[in-house]
Tab-separated table of C-alpha atoms in Angstrom:
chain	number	residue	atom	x	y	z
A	25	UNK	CA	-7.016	-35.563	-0.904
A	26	UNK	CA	-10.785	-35.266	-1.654
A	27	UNK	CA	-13.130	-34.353	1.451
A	28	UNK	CA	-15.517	-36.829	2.358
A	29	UNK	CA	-18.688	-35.671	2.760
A	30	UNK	CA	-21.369	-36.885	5.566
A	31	UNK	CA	-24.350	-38.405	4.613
A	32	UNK	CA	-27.403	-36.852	5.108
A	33	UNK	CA	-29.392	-38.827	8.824
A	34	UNK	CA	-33.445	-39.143	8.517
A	35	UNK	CA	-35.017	-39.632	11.866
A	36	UNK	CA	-38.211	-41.664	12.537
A	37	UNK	CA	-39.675	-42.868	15.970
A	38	UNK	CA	-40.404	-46.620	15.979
A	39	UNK	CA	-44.081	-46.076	16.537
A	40	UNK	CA	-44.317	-43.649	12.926
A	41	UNK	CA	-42.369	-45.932	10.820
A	42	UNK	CA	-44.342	-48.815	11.963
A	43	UNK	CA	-47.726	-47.565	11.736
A	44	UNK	CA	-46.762	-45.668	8.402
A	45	UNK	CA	-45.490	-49.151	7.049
A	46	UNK	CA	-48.252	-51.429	8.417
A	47	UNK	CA	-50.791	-50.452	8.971
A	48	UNK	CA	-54.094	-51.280	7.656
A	49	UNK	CA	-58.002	-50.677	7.665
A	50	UNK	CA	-60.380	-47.790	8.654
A	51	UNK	CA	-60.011	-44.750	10.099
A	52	UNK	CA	-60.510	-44.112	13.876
A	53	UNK	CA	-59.005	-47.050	15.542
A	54	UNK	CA	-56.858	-44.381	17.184
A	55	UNK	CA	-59.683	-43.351	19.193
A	56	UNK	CA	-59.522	-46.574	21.572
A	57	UNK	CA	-55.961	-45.903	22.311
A	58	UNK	CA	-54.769	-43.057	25.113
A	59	UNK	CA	-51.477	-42.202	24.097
A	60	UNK	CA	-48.840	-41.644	26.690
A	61	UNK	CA	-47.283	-38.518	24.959
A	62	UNK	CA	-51.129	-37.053	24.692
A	63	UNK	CA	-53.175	-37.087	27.836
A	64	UNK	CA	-52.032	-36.816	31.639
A	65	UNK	CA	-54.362	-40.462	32.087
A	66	UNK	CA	-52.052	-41.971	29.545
A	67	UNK	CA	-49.062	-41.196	31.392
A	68	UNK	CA	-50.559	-41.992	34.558
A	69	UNK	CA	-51.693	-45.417	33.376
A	70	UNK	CA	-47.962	-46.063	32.135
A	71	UNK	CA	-46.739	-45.103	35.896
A	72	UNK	CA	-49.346	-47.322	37.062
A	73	UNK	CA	-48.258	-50.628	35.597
A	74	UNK	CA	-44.419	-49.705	36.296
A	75	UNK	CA	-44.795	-49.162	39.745
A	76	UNK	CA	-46.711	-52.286	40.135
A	77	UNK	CA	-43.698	-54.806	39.172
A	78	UNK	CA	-40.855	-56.001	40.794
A	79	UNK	CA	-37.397	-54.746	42.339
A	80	UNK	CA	-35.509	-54.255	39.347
A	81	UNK	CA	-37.989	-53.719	36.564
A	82	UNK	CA	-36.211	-50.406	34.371
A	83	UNK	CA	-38.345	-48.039	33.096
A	84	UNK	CA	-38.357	-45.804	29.916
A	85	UNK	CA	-35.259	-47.480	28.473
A	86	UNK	CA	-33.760	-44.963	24.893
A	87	UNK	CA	-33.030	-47.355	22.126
A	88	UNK	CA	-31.706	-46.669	19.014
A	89	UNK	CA	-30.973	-48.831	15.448
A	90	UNK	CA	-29.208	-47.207	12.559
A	91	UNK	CA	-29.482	-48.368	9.046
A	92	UNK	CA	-26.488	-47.352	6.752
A	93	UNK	CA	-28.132	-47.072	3.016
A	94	UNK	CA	-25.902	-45.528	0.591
A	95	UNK	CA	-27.205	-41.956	0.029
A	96	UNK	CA	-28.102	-41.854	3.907
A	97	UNK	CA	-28.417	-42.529	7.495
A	98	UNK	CA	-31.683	-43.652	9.145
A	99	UNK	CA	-32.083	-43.525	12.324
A	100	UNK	CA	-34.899	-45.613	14.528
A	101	UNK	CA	-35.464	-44.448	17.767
A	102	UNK	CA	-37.906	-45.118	20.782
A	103	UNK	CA	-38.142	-46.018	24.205
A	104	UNK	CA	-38.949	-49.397	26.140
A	105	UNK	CA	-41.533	-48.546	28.611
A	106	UNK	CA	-40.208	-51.494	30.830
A	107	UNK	CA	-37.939	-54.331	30.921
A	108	UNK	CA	-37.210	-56.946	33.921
A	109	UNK	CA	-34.098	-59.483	33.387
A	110	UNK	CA	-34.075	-62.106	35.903
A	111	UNK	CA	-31.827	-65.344	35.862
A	112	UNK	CA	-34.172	-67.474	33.806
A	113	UNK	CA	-35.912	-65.165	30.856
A	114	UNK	CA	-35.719	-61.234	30.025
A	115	UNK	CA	-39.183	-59.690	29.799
A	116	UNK	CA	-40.051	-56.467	27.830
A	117	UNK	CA	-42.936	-54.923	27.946
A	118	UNK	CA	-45.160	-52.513	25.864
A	119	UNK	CA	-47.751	-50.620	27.705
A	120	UNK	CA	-50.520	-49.113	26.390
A	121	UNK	CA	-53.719	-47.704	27.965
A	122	UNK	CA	-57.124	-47.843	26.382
A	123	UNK	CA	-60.553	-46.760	26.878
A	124	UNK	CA	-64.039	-48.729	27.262
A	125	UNK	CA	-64.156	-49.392	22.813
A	126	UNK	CA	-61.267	-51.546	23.045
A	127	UNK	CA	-61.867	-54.993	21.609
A	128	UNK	CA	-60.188	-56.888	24.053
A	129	UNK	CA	-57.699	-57.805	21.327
A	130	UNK	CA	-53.941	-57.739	21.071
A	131	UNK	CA	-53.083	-54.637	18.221
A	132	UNK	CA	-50.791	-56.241	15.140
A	133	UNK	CA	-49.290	-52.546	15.592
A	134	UNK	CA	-48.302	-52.698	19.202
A	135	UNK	CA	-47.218	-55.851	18.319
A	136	UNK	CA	-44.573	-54.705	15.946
A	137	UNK	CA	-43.534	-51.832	18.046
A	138	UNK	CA	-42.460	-54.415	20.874
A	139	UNK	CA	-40.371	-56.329	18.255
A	140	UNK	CA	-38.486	-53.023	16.881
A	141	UNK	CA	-37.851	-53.254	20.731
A	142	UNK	CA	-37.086	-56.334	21.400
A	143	UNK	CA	-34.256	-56.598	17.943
A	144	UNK	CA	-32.681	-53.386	19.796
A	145	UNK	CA	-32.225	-54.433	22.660
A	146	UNK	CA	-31.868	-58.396	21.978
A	147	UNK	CA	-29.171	-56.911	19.912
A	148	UNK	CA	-26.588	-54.552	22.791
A	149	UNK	CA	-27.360	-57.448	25.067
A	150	UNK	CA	-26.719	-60.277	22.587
A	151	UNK	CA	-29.794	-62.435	23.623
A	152	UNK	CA	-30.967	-65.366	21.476
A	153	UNK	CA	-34.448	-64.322	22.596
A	154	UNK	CA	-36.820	-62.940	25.076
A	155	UNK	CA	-40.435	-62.225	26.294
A	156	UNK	CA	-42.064	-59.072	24.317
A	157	UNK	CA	-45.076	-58.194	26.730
A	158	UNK	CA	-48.385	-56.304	25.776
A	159	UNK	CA	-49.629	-54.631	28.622
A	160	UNK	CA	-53.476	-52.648	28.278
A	161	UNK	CA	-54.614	-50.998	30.924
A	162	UNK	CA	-58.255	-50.030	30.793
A	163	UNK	CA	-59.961	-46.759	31.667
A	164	UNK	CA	-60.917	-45.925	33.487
A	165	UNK	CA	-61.801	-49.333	35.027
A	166	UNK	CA	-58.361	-49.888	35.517
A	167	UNK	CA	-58.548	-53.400	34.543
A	168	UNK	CA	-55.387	-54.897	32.559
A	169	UNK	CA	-54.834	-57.168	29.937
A	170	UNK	CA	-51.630	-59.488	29.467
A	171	UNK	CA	-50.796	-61.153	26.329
A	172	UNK	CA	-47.374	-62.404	25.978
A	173	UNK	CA	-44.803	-64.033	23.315
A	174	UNK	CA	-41.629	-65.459	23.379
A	175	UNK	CA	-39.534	-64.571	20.378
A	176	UNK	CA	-36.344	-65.359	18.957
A	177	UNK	CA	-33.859	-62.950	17.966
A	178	UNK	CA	-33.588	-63.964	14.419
A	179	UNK	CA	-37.255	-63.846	13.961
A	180	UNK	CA	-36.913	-59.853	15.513
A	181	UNK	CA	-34.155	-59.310	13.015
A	182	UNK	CA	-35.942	-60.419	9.620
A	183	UNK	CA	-39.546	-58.797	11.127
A	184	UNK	CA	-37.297	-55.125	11.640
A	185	UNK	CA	-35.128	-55.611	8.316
A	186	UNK	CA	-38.929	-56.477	5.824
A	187	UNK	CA	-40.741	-53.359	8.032
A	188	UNK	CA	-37.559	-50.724	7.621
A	189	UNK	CA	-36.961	-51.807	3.856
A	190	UNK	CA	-40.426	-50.743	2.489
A	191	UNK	CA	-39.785	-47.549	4.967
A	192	UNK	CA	-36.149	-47.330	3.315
A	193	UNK	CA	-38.001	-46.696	0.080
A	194	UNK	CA	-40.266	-43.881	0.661
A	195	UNK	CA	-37.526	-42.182	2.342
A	196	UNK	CA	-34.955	-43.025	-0.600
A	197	UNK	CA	-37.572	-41.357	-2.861
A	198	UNK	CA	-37.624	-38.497	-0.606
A	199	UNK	CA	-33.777	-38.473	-0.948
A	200	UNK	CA	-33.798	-38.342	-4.843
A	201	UNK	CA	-36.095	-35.265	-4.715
A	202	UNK	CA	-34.594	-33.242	-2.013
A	203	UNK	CA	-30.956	-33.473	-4.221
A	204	UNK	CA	-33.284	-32.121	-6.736
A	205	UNK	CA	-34.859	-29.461	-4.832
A	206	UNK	CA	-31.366	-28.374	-3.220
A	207	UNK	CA	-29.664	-28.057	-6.968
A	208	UNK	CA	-32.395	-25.633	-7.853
A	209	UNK	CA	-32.320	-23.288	-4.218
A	210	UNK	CA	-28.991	-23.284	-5.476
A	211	UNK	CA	-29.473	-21.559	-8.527
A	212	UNK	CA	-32.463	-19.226	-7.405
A	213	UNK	CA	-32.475	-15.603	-7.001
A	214	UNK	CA	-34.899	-12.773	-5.353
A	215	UNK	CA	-38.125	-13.543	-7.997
A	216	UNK	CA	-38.516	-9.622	-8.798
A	217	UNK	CA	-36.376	-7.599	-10.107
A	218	UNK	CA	-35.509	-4.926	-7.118
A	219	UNK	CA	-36.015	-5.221	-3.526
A	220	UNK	CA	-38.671	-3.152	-2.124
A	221	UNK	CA	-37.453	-0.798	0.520
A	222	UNK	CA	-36.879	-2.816	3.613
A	223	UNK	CA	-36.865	-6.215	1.827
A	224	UNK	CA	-33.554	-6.898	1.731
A	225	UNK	CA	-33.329	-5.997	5.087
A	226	UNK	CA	-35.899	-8.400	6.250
A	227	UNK	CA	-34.369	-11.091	3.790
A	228	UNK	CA	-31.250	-10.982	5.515
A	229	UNK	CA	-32.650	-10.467	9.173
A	230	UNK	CA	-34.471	-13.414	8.649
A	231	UNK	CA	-32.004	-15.542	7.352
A	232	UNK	CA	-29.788	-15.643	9.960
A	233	UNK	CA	-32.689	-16.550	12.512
A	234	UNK	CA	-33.585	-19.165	10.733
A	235	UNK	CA	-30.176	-20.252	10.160
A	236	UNK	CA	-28.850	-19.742	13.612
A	237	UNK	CA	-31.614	-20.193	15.920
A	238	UNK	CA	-33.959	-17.858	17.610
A	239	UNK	CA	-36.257	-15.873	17.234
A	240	UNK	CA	-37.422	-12.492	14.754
A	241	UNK	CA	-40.432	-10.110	15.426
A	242	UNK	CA	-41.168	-7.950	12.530
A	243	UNK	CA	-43.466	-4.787	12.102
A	244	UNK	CA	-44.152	-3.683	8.686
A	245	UNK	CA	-46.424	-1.856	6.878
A	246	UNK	CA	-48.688	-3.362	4.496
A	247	UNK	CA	-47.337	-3.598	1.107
A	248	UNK	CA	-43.329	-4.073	1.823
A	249	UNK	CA	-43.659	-7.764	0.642
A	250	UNK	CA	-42.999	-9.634	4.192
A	251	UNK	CA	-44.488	-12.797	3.134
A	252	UNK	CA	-42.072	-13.344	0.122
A	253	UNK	CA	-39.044	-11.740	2.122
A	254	UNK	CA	-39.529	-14.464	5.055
A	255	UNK	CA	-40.071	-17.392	2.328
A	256	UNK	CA	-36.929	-16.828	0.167
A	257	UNK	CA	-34.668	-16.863	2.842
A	258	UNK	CA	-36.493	-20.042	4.791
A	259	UNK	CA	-36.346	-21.873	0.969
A	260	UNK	CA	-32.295	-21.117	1.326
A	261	UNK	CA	-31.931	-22.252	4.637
A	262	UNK	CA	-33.503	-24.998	3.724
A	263	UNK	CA	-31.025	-25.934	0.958
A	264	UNK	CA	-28.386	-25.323	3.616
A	265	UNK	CA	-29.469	-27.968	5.610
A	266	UNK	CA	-30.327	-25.495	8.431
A	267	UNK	CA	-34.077	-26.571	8.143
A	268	UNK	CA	-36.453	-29.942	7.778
A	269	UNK	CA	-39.759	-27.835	7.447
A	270	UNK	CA	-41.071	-24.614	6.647
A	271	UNK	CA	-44.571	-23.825	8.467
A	272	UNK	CA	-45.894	-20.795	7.489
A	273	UNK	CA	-48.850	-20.077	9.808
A	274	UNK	CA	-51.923	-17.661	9.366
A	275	UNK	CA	-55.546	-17.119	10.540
A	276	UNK	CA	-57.392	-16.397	7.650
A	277	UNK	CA	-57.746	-18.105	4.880
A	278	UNK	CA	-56.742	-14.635	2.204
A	279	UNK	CA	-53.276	-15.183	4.471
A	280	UNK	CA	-52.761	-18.697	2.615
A	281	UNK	CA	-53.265	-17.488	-0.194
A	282	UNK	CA	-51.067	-14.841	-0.513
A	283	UNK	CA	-48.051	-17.393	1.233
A	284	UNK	CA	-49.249	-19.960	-1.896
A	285	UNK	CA	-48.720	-17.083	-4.425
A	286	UNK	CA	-45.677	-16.452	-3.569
A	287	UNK	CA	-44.490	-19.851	-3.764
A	288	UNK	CA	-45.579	-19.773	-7.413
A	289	UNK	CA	-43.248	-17.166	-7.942
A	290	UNK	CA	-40.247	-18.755	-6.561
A	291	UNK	CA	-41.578	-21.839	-8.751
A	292	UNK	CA	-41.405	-19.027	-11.944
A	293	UNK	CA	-37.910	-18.307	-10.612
A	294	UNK	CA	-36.541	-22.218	-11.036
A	295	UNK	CA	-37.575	-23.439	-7.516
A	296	UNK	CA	-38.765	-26.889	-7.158
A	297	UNK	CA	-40.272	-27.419	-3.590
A	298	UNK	CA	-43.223	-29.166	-2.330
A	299	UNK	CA	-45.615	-28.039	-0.578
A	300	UNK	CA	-49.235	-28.611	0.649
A	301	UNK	CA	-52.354	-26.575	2.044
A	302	UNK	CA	-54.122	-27.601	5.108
A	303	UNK	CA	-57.941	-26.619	4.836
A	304	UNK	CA	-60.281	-27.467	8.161
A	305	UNK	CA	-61.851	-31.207	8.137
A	306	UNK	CA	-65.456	-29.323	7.831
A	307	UNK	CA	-64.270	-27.627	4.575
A	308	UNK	CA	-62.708	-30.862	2.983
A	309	UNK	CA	-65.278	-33.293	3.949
A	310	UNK	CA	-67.498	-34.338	0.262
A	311	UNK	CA	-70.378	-35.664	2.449
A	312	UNK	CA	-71.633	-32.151	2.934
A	313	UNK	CA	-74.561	-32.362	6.072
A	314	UNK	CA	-73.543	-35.752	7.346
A	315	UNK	CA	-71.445	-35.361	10.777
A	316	UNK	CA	-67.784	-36.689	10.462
A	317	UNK	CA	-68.262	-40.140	11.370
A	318	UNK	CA	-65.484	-42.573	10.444
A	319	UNK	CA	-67.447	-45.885	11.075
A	320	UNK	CA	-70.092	-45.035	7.883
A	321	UNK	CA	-67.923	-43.007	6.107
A	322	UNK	CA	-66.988	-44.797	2.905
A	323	UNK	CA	-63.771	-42.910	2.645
A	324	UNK	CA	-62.710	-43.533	5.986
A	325	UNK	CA	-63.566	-47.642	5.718
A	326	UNK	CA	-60.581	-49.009	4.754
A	327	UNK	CA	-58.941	-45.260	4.181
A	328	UNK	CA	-55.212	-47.427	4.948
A	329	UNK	CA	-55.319	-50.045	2.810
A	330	UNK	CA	-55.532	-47.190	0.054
A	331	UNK	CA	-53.822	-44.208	1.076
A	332	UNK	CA	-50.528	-45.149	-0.141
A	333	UNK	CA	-51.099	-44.616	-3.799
A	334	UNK	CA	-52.906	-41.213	-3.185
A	335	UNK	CA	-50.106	-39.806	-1.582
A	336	UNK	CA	-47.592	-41.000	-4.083
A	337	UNK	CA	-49.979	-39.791	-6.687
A	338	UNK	CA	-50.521	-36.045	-4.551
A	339	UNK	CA	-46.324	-35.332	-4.386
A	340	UNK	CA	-46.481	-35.512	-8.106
A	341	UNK	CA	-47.531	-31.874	-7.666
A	342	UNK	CA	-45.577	-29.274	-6.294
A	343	UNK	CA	-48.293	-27.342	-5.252
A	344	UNK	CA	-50.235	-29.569	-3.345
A	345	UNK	CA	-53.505	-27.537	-2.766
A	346	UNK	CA	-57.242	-28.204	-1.824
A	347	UNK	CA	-58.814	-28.683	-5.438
A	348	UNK	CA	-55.578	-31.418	-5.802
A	349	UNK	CA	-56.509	-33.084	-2.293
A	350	UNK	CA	-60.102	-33.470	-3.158
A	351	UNK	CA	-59.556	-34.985	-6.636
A	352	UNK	CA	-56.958	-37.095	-5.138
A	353	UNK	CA	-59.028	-38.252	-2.756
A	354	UNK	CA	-62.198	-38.748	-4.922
A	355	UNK	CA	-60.102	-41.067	-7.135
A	356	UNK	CA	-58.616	-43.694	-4.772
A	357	UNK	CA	-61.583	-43.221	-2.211
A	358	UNK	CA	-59.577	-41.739	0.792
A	359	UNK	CA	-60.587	-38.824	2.983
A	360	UNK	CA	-58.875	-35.782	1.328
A	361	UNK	CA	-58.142	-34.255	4.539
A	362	UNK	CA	-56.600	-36.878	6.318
A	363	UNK	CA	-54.391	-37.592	2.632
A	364	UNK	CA	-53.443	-33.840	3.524
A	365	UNK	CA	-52.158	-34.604	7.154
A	366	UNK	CA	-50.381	-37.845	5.586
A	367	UNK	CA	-48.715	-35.922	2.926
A	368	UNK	CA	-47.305	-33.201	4.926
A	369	UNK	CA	-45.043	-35.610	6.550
A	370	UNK	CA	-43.065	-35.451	3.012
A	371	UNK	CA	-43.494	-32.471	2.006
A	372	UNK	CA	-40.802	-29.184	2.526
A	373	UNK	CA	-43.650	-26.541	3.049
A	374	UNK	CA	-46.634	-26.708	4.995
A	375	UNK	CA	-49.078	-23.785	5.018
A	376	UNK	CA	-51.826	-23.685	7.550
A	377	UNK	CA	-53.594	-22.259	10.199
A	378	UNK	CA	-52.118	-21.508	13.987
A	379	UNK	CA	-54.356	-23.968	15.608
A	380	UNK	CA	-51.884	-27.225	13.604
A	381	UNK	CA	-49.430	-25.846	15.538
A	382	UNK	CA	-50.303	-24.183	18.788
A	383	UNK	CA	-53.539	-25.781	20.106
A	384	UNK	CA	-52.866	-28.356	22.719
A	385	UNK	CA	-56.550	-30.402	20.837
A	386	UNK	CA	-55.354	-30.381	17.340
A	387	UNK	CA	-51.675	-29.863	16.794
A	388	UNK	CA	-49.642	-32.018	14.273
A	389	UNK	CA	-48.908	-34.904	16.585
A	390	UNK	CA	-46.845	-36.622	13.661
A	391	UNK	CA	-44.808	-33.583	13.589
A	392	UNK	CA	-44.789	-32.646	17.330
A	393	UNK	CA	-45.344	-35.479	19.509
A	394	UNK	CA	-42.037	-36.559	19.306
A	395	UNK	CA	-38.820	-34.391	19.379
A	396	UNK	CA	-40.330	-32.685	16.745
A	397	UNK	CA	-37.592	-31.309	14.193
A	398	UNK	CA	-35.299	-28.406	12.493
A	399	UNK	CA	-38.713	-26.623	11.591
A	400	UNK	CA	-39.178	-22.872	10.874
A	401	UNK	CA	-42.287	-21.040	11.953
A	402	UNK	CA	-42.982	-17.806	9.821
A	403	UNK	CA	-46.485	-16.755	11.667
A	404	UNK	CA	-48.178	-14.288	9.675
A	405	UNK	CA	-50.190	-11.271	11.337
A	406	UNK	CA	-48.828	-12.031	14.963
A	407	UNK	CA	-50.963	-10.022	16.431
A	408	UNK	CA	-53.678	-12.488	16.550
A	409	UNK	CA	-52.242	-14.764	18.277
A	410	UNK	CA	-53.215	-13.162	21.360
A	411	UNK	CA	-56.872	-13.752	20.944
A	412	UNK	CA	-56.690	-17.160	19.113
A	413	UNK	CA	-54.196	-18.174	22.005
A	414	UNK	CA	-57.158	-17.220	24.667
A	415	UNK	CA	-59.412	-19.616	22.684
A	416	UNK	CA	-56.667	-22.152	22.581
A	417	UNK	CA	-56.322	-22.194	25.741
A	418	UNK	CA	-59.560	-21.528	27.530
A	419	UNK	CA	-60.350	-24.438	30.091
């Protein structure tokens, strides 16, 4: 009797898959929105509005919709931020606080996370339709906004089946190359010929932290070949299905370098793995002198309606490094450092400094905000995280 072996599950929140499928136009729209999961006034404003309705009204409701595709399982999840059923209509609501910029304007993106909503939930409670609510709350006048929309379930279920199918793609081609990927971890040994004293040692420490859970502190002297002895070991767990992401963190710039060369040795050994630089905004921008400013910025003007083909163009490469994000981003017009933050969402390695991960102003919020994932930190030098963590940190 052959085993049967479990398919692979992919993860996305509704709010990434919808604003990675739709969404169009410039750069720095975010701006106008306060996100709930990123200041204590957005979560505040969200408590606001619930505590204002009725007897009844349910609050920060889990939902769920799985889509069976043959190589894999994705799975859309989210939560309704409220939801009042009464005898005559069932009325779900989207909140979403704003500051002073805001147009005044319903957003086609809120829009479509209150139908991936709405299908869920029209769906466990079999509803023909319902009321999908947008709710803004404006600060910090505190004035709210209502627009609202009555919407059959069948309309909900060909609006989340068009949006998840173009989703369903990028993720199928993400499929295809992790099967490649894993076949050649498979085959790959130690790129050198012996193991430095310790190595091994390390290798195998390391491996079964990253494997296992918790948590490794290593001092070495200069020389022993840490960097290379943390990688191999993250590249097999990786294989393994132990990991999603390997970040491998550092403060100075000679530190990425070294964790890039020794990625081109595993490549010299047979690996195939992706994986792509972060370099600071300052560093990236082309308009050298002119103050990051997305509203005169031609790269940033219409920076959506573009990006799509630079990414697929920047995971052609392997090694997915500044001088290939620049001439990316020169030829479709994009901002090469925002193309960077977009292509690390499918990517297996991610090499940058602490700050993407540790500083409360500019982590990875497409990597973070959520539940995060099965990611491995490998932070080089330690040490100076005590100092940058003070900076971090500092009121």
């Amino acid at each position: 009797m052959s085993e049967t072996v479990a398919k692979p599950a992919h993860t996305v929140s509704v709010r990434d898959l919808v604003e990675f499928v739709l969404r169009t136009g410039d750069l720095g729209g975010e701006r106008e929105v306060v996100g709930s999961d990123r200041a204590l006034a957005g979560i505040r404003g969200h408590q606001k509005i619930q505590r204002s309705r009725p007897t009844g009204y349910l609050t920060e409701l889990p939902v769920e919709h799985r889509v069976e595709v043959e190589e894999f399982t994705l799975l859309i999840r989210g939560r309704i931020d409220g939801l009042l059923i009464t005898s005559e209509r069932v009325v779900l609501e989207e909140i979403k606080t704003v500051t002073a910029s805001w147009k005044h304007e319903p957003d086609p993106l809120h829009w479509a996370q209150a139908k991936f909503y709405g299908f869920m939930h029209a769906r466990d409670a079999e509803l023909k339709e319902l009321v999908l609510q947008l709710v803004y709350l404006e600060l910090p006048a505190g004035k709210i906004t209502e627009f609202r929309e009555t919407v059959s379930f069948a309309k909900l279920s060909e609006f989340v089946a068009t949006t998840t199918a173009e989703y369903v793609t990028w993720l199928r081609e993400r499929h295809h190359w992790c099967v490649v990927r894993d076949a050649s971890i498979a085959a790959l040994a130690f790129p050198f010929p012996h193991y430095r004293p310790g190595q091994r040692e390390l290798a195998v420490a390391a491996y079964r932290v990253l494997a296992n859970g918790g948590r490794l502190f290593l001092a070495a002297p200069t020389g022993i070949g840490k960097t290379i002895s943390t990688l191999f070991p993250a590249v097999k767990a990786l294989k393994e299905g132990k990991l999603e992401r390997i970040f491998y963190l550092t403060a100075r710039t000679v530190g990425r370098g070294i964790a890039e060369k020794a990625l081109v040795d595993l490549r010299r050994a047979g690996l195939k793995l992706r994986a792509v630089t972060l370099t600071a905004k300052e560093k990236l921008c082309v308009r050298d002198g002119h103050p990051c400013d997305p509203l005169t910025c031609p790269l940033a003007r219409g920076y959506f309606d573009r990006v799509k083909p630079a990414i697929r163009e920047a995971l052609e490469q392997e090694e997915i490094t500044r001088s290939v994000l620049e001439a990316v981003g020169q030829k479709h017009q994009v901002c090469p450092f925002e193309l960077s933050l977009d292509v690390s969402v499918w990517v297996d390695a991610i090499i940058c400094d602490y700050n993407y991960v540790f500083d409360p102003q500019v982590y990875l919020h497409r990597h973070f905000a959520q539940d995060g994932g099965a990611y491995a930190f490998l932070v080089d030098e330690a040490h100076n995280l005590v100092d940058r963590a003070r900076e971090m940190f500092s009121a």
